[in-house]
Structure formats: C-alpha cells, structure tokens
Amino acid sequence: MSFTSNQPKNISVIICHGDLNAHTMIRLKHTLSRLIGQKRRRIVLDLAKAKHVDFSGLCILIERLQKVRSLRGDIRVINIQPEVSKAFESVGVHKMIESFESKHEAIRSFQVVA
C-alpha cells in the first residue's frame, strides 16, 4: 500500500494495492489513524489496484470511516474494481461511502462540502 499526502486542501490520497484483507486493512487502519492524528480528515482511497476485499477488511474500513466522520471528516473511494464493488454492495458499504470515477472528482466533492 502506498500513501500520497500532498493534495490540495489537505486531502490525503491512499493508493491500495492487492487484496484488502485483515492484514492489509490493519496497515490501512494505522495509516488512517496517523492521518487523523495529523488532523488530516479528508481522505480518498484509490482502489484501482485492489483486487479483492474480505469481510474483516470491510469491518476495519467501516470502523475507520465512523471514526473519521465523528471528527467531521470523510472518506471517498475511487477507481473501485468490480469484485471489490460487489463486496461493498453485499454488506451495504456502497451506501456509506461515496464512490467516484476519478481522483479529481473525489477531491472536488470535498471542496464543494467544505
């Protein structure tokens, strides 16, 4: 998983690679916790290279989403792959997290809200 932080308006972009299972999602949780500690609460997850997500990974994502929102931030996803999209839909995550086709659209959505 790679991480990019120099985005406009303090928006952080996290690029996820490979499977989004419990192991990788714990790493993501730590990354998100670090961002929260730095008062960076507008986050975009780029899922273009994420191939699969399991239930435990979704639980971790939902928990971090709730934490970020409790601090008046939000998480958006971009470039979601079909298999990951199906997993999101199967447990209702697609209703909780806004999804966009591009990084530009996701960043702009934060600027409209701000």
Short mmCIF file of N, CA and C in Angstrom, two decimals:
data_model
loop_
_atom_site.label_atom_id
_atom_site.label_comp_id
_atom_site.label_asym_id
_atom_site.label_seq_id
_atom_site.Cartn_x
_atom_site.Cartn_y
_atom_site.Cartn_z
N MET A 1 0.85 -1.16 0.00
CA MET A 1 0.00 0.00 0.00
C MET A 1 0.90 1.23 0.00
N SER A 2 0.62 2.16 -0.88
CA SER A 2 1.40 3.39 -0.90
C SER A 2 0.51 4.54 -0.45
N PHE A 3 1.13 5.64 -0.10
CA PHE A 3 0.42 6.76 0.50
C PHE A 3 0.94 8.07 -0.07
N THR A 4 0.02 8.91 -0.50
CA THR A 4 0.36 10.23 -1.01
C THR A 4 -0.38 11.25 -0.17
N SER A 5 0.32 12.28 0.31
CA SER A 5 -0.35 13.22 1.21
C SER A 5 -0.41 14.66 0.70
N ASN A 6 0.35 15.02 -0.29
CA ASN A 6 0.38 16.41 -0.74
C ASN A 6 -0.69 16.67 -1.79
N GLN A 7 -1.90 16.84 -1.33
CA GLN A 7 -3.01 17.10 -2.22
C GLN A 7 -3.62 18.45 -1.85
N PRO A 8 -4.38 19.04 -2.76
CA PRO A 8 -4.99 20.34 -2.47
C PRO A 8 -5.95 20.26 -1.28
N LYS A 9 -6.01 21.35 -0.55
CA LYS A 9 -6.97 21.48 0.55
C LYS A 9 -6.80 20.40 1.62
N ASN A 10 -5.57 19.95 1.85
CA ASN A 10 -5.29 18.93 2.87
C ASN A 10 -6.08 17.64 2.68
N ILE A 11 -6.23 17.23 1.45
CA ILE A 11 -6.89 15.96 1.14
C ILE A 11 -5.80 14.92 0.92
N SER A 12 -5.91 13.81 1.64
CA SER A 12 -4.91 12.74 1.53
C SER A 12 -5.43 11.65 0.61
N VAL A 13 -4.54 11.13 -0.22
CA VAL A 13 -4.89 10.04 -1.13
C VAL A 13 -4.07 8.82 -0.74
N ILE A 14 -4.75 7.70 -0.51
CA ILE A 14 -4.09 6.44 -0.20
C ILE A 14 -4.35 5.49 -1.36
N ILE A 15 -3.27 4.97 -1.92
CA ILE A 15 -3.38 4.03 -3.04
C ILE A 15 -3.23 2.63 -2.49
N CYS A 16 -4.25 1.80 -2.68
CA CYS A 16 -4.25 0.44 -2.16
C CYS A 16 -3.90 -0.54 -3.27
N HIS A 17 -3.00 -1.46 -2.97
CA HIS A 17 -2.58 -2.49 -3.93
C HIS A 17 -2.94 -3.87 -3.39
N GLY A 18 -3.37 -4.77 -4.27
CA GLY A 18 -3.59 -6.16 -3.88
C GLY A 18 -4.88 -6.37 -3.12
N ASP A 19 -4.90 -7.44 -2.33
CA ASP A 19 -6.09 -7.81 -1.57
C ASP A 19 -6.29 -6.90 -0.37
N LEU A 20 -7.53 -6.56 -0.10
CA LEU A 20 -7.88 -5.78 1.08
C LEU A 20 -8.41 -6.76 2.14
N ASN A 21 -7.49 -7.51 2.71
CA ASN A 21 -7.85 -8.49 3.73
C ASN A 21 -7.54 -7.91 5.11
N ALA A 22 -7.70 -8.72 6.14
CA ALA A 22 -7.48 -8.23 7.51
C ALA A 22 -6.06 -7.68 7.68
N HIS A 23 -5.07 -8.36 7.14
CA HIS A 23 -3.68 -7.93 7.30
C HIS A 23 -3.43 -6.56 6.66
N THR A 24 -3.82 -6.39 5.41
CA THR A 24 -3.58 -5.11 4.75
C THR A 24 -4.48 -4.01 5.30
N MET A 25 -5.67 -4.37 5.72
CA MET A 25 -6.57 -3.36 6.28
C MET A 25 -6.10 -2.88 7.65
N ILE A 26 -5.40 -3.72 8.40
CA ILE A 26 -4.80 -3.26 9.66
C ILE A 26 -3.74 -2.21 9.35
N ARG A 27 -2.95 -2.44 8.29
CA ARG A 27 -1.97 -1.43 7.87
C ARG A 27 -2.69 -0.14 7.46
N LEU A 28 -3.80 -0.28 6.74
CA LEU A 28 -4.57 0.90 6.35
C LEU A 28 -5.12 1.61 7.59
N LYS A 29 -5.59 0.84 8.56
CA LYS A 29 -6.10 1.43 9.80
C LYS A 29 -5.03 2.28 10.48
N HIS A 30 -3.80 1.77 10.53
CA HIS A 30 -2.70 2.53 11.14
C HIS A 30 -2.41 3.80 10.35
N THR A 31 -2.45 3.69 9.02
CA THR A 31 -2.22 4.87 8.18
C THR A 31 -3.31 5.91 8.42
N LEU A 32 -4.56 5.46 8.46
CA LEU A 32 -5.67 6.38 8.71
C LEU A 32 -5.57 7.00 10.10
N SER A 33 -5.18 6.21 11.09
CA SER A 33 -5.03 6.74 12.45
C SER A 33 -3.95 7.82 12.50
N ARG A 34 -2.87 7.59 11.77
CA ARG A 34 -1.80 8.58 11.70
C ARG A 34 -2.31 9.88 11.07
N LEU A 35 -3.08 9.75 9.99
CA LEU A 35 -3.65 10.94 9.34
C LEU A 35 -4.59 11.68 10.28
N ILE A 36 -5.42 10.94 10.98
CA ILE A 36 -6.36 11.56 11.92
C ILE A 36 -5.58 12.33 12.98
N GLY A 37 -4.50 11.73 13.47
CA GLY A 37 -3.66 12.40 14.46
C GLY A 37 -3.02 13.68 13.94
N GLN A 38 -2.82 13.74 12.62
CA GLN A 38 -2.25 14.93 11.97
C GLN A 38 -3.34 15.91 11.53
N LYS A 39 -4.57 15.65 11.96
CA LYS A 39 -5.73 16.48 11.62
C LYS A 39 -6.04 16.48 10.12
N ARG A 40 -5.67 15.41 9.45
CA ARG A 40 -5.99 15.23 8.03
C ARG A 40 -7.17 14.26 7.97
N ARG A 41 -8.34 14.83 7.77
CA ARG A 41 -9.57 14.04 7.89
C ARG A 41 -10.38 13.96 6.61
N ARG A 42 -9.81 14.39 5.52
CA ARG A 42 -10.46 14.23 4.21
C ARG A 42 -9.57 13.30 3.41
N ILE A 43 -10.09 12.10 3.17
CA ILE A 43 -9.26 11.01 2.66
C ILE A 43 -9.92 10.38 1.44
N VAL A 44 -9.09 10.10 0.44
CA VAL A 44 -9.52 9.40 -0.77
C VAL A 44 -8.75 8.08 -0.82
N LEU A 45 -9.49 6.98 -0.96
CA LEU A 45 -8.87 5.67 -1.15
C LEU A 45 -8.94 5.32 -2.63
N ASP A 46 -7.79 5.13 -3.25
CA ASP A 46 -7.73 4.74 -4.66
C ASP A 46 -7.66 3.22 -4.71
N LEU A 47 -8.73 2.60 -5.21
CA LEU A 47 -8.84 1.14 -5.22
C LEU A 47 -8.61 0.54 -6.61
N ALA A 48 -7.96 1.27 -7.50
CA ALA A 48 -7.73 0.78 -8.86
C ALA A 48 -6.95 -0.52 -8.87
N LYS A 49 -6.03 -0.70 -7.93
CA LYS A 49 -5.19 -1.89 -7.91
C LYS A 49 -5.59 -2.86 -6.80
N ALA A 50 -6.74 -2.63 -6.19
CA ALA A 50 -7.25 -3.55 -5.17
C ALA A 50 -8.06 -4.63 -5.87
N LYS A 51 -7.67 -5.87 -5.67
CA LYS A 51 -8.29 -6.98 -6.40
C LYS A 51 -9.44 -7.64 -5.66
N HIS A 52 -9.35 -7.68 -4.34
CA HIS A 52 -10.32 -8.44 -3.54
C HIS A 52 -10.42 -7.79 -2.16
N VAL A 53 -11.59 -7.88 -1.55
CA VAL A 53 -11.75 -7.41 -0.17
C VAL A 53 -12.53 -8.48 0.59
N ASP A 54 -12.12 -8.75 1.82
CA ASP A 54 -12.86 -9.72 2.61
C ASP A 54 -13.65 -9.02 3.71
N PHE A 55 -14.49 -9.80 4.39
CA PHE A 55 -15.39 -9.23 5.39
C PHE A 55 -14.64 -8.52 6.51
N SER A 56 -13.57 -9.11 6.99
CA SER A 56 -12.81 -8.47 8.08
C SER A 56 -12.22 -7.14 7.62
N GLY A 57 -11.79 -7.09 6.37
CA GLY A 57 -11.28 -5.84 5.82
C GLY A 57 -12.35 -4.77 5.76
N LEU A 58 -13.57 -5.17 5.38
CA LEU A 58 -14.68 -4.21 5.32
C LEU A 58 -15.03 -3.69 6.72
N CYS A 59 -14.98 -4.58 7.71
CA CYS A 59 -15.27 -4.15 9.09
C CYS A 59 -14.29 -3.09 9.56
N ILE A 60 -13.02 -3.28 9.24
CA ILE A 60 -12.00 -2.30 9.62
C ILE A 60 -12.24 -0.98 8.90
N LEU A 61 -12.58 -1.05 7.62
CA LEU A 61 -12.86 0.16 6.85
C LEU A 61 -14.05 0.92 7.44
N ILE A 62 -15.11 0.22 7.77
CA ILE A 62 -16.29 0.85 8.35
C ILE A 62 -15.95 1.51 9.69
N GLU A 63 -15.16 0.84 10.50
CA GLU A 63 -14.77 1.39 11.80
C GLU A 63 -13.99 2.69 11.64
N ARG A 64 -13.05 2.72 10.69
CA ARG A 64 -12.27 3.94 10.46
C ARG A 64 -13.13 5.04 9.85
N LEU A 65 -14.06 4.66 8.98
CA LEU A 65 -14.99 5.63 8.40
C LEU A 65 -15.78 6.32 9.51
N GLN A 66 -16.30 5.54 10.45
CA GLN A 66 -17.06 6.11 11.55
C GLN A 66 -16.19 7.04 12.40
N LYS A 67 -14.95 6.65 12.64
CA LYS A 67 -14.04 7.49 13.42
C LYS A 67 -13.78 8.82 12.71
N VAL A 68 -13.47 8.75 11.41
CA VAL A 68 -13.20 9.97 10.64
C VAL A 68 -14.42 10.88 10.64
N ARG A 69 -15.59 10.31 10.46
CA ARG A 69 -16.81 11.13 10.44
C ARG A 69 -17.12 11.72 11.80
N SER A 70 -16.79 11.01 12.87
CA SER A 70 -17.02 11.56 14.21
C SER A 70 -16.16 12.80 14.44
N LEU A 71 -15.10 12.95 13.66
CA LEU A 71 -14.21 14.10 13.75
C LEU A 71 -14.46 15.11 12.63
N ARG A 72 -15.63 14.99 12.00
CA ARG A 72 -16.08 15.89 10.93
C ARG A 72 -15.25 15.78 9.65
N GLY A 73 -14.76 14.58 9.38
CA GLY A 73 -14.06 14.30 8.14
C GLY A 73 -14.86 13.31 7.32
N ASP A 74 -14.24 12.79 6.26
CA ASP A 74 -14.91 11.77 5.46
C ASP A 74 -13.89 11.02 4.61
N ILE A 75 -14.33 9.88 4.12
CA ILE A 75 -13.53 9.03 3.23
C ILE A 75 -14.33 8.85 1.95
N ARG A 76 -13.66 8.99 0.81
CA ARG A 76 -14.24 8.72 -0.51
C ARG A 76 -13.42 7.59 -1.13
N VAL A 77 -14.01 6.85 -2.06
CA VAL A 77 -13.26 5.84 -2.81
C VAL A 77 -13.32 6.17 -4.29
N ILE A 78 -12.24 5.81 -4.98
CA ILE A 78 -12.18 6.00 -6.43
C ILE A 78 -11.68 4.73 -7.09
N ASN A 79 -11.99 4.61 -8.37
CA ASN A 79 -11.49 3.52 -9.21
C ASN A 79 -11.78 2.14 -8.63
N ILE A 80 -12.99 1.96 -8.13
CA ILE A 80 -13.34 0.69 -7.49
C ILE A 80 -13.50 -0.41 -8.54
N GLN A 81 -12.86 -1.54 -8.30
CA GLN A 81 -12.90 -2.67 -9.23
C GLN A 81 -14.18 -3.48 -9.02
N PRO A 82 -14.64 -4.21 -10.06
CA PRO A 82 -15.91 -4.92 -9.98
C PRO A 82 -16.03 -5.88 -8.78
N GLU A 83 -15.00 -6.66 -8.51
CA GLU A 83 -15.09 -7.62 -7.39
C GLU A 83 -15.19 -6.89 -6.05
N VAL A 84 -14.43 -5.82 -5.90
CA VAL A 84 -14.48 -5.03 -4.67
C VAL A 84 -15.85 -4.34 -4.56
N SER A 85 -16.37 -3.85 -5.67
CA SER A 85 -17.68 -3.22 -5.69
C SER A 85 -18.76 -4.20 -5.24
N LYS A 86 -18.69 -5.44 -5.71
CA LYS A 86 -19.66 -6.47 -5.30
C LYS A 86 -19.59 -6.71 -3.80
N ALA A 87 -18.39 -6.75 -3.25
CA ALA A 87 -18.23 -6.95 -1.80
C ALA A 87 -18.83 -5.77 -1.04
N PHE A 88 -18.57 -4.55 -1.51
CA PHE A 88 -19.14 -3.36 -0.88
C PHE A 88 -20.67 -3.45 -0.88
N GLU A 89 -21.24 -3.84 -2.02
CA GLU A 89 -22.69 -3.93 -2.15
C GLU A 89 -23.27 -5.03 -1.27
N SER A 90 -22.56 -6.14 -1.12
CA SER A 90 -23.09 -7.27 -0.36
C SER A 90 -23.31 -6.95 1.11
N VAL A 91 -22.56 -6.01 1.65
CA VAL A 91 -22.73 -5.64 3.06
C VAL A 91 -23.20 -4.19 3.25
N GLY A 92 -23.50 -3.50 2.16
CA GLY A 92 -24.04 -2.16 2.24
C GLY A 92 -23.03 -1.04 2.37
N VAL A 93 -21.74 -1.34 2.20
CA VAL A 93 -20.72 -0.29 2.31
C VAL A 93 -20.90 0.76 1.22
N HIS A 94 -21.40 0.34 0.06
CA HIS A 94 -21.59 1.28 -1.05
C HIS A 94 -22.58 2.40 -0.70
N LYS A 95 -23.43 2.16 0.32
CA LYS A 95 -24.37 3.19 0.76
C LYS A 95 -23.73 4.13 1.78
N MET A 96 -22.60 3.73 2.34
CA MET A 96 -21.93 4.52 3.38
C MET A 96 -20.84 5.42 2.83
N ILE A 97 -20.17 4.97 1.77
CA ILE A 97 -19.00 5.68 1.25
C ILE A 97 -19.28 6.13 -0.18
N GLU A 98 -19.08 7.41 -0.45
CA GLU A 98 -19.24 7.91 -1.81
C GLU A 98 -18.12 7.39 -2.69
N SER A 99 -18.48 6.99 -3.90
CA SER A 99 -17.52 6.46 -4.87
C SER A 99 -17.49 7.38 -6.09
N PHE A 100 -16.28 7.58 -6.62
CA PHE A 100 -16.09 8.45 -7.78
C PHE A 100 -15.23 7.74 -8.81
N GLU A 101 -15.35 8.19 -10.05
CA GLU A 101 -14.57 7.61 -11.14
C GLU A 101 -13.13 8.10 -11.16
N SER A 102 -12.88 9.30 -10.63
CA SER A 102 -11.53 9.86 -10.71
C SER A 102 -11.15 10.58 -9.42
N LYS A 103 -9.85 10.75 -9.25
CA LYS A 103 -9.33 11.49 -8.10
C LYS A 103 -9.82 12.93 -8.14
N HIS A 104 -9.83 13.52 -9.32
CA HIS A 104 -10.28 14.91 -9.47
C HIS A 104 -11.71 15.08 -8.96
N GLU A 105 -12.60 14.17 -9.34
CA GLU A 105 -13.99 14.26 -8.89
C GLU A 105 -14.10 14.13 -7.37
N ALA A 106 -13.35 13.20 -6.80
CA ALA A 106 -13.40 12.99 -5.35
C ALA A 106 -12.88 14.21 -4.61
N ILE A 107 -11.78 14.77 -5.07
CA ILE A 107 -11.22 15.97 -4.44
C ILE A 107 -12.20 17.13 -4.55
N ARG A 108 -12.78 17.28 -5.72
CA ARG A 108 -13.75 18.37 -5.92
C ARG A 108 -14.96 18.20 -5.00
N SER A 109 -15.37 16.97 -4.74
CA SER A 109 -16.53 16.74 -3.86
C SER A 109 -16.25 17.24 -2.44
N PHE A 110 -15.01 17.14 -1.99
CA PHE A 110 -14.65 17.68 -0.67
C PHE A 110 -14.69 19.20 -0.69
N GLN A 111 -14.27 19.80 -1.77
CA GLN A 111 -14.23 21.25 -1.86
C GLN A 111 -15.62 21.85 -1.90
N VAL A 112 -16.58 21.13 -2.46
CA VAL A 112 -17.96 21.59 -2.50
C VAL A 112 -18.54 21.58 -1.10
N VAL A 113 -18.22 20.54 -0.32
CA VAL A 113 -18.74 20.39 1.04
C VAL A 113 -18.10 21.38 1.98
N ALA A 114 -16.80 21.66 1.78
CA ALA A 114 -16.03 22.49 2.73
C ALA A 114 -16.47 23.90 2.77
#
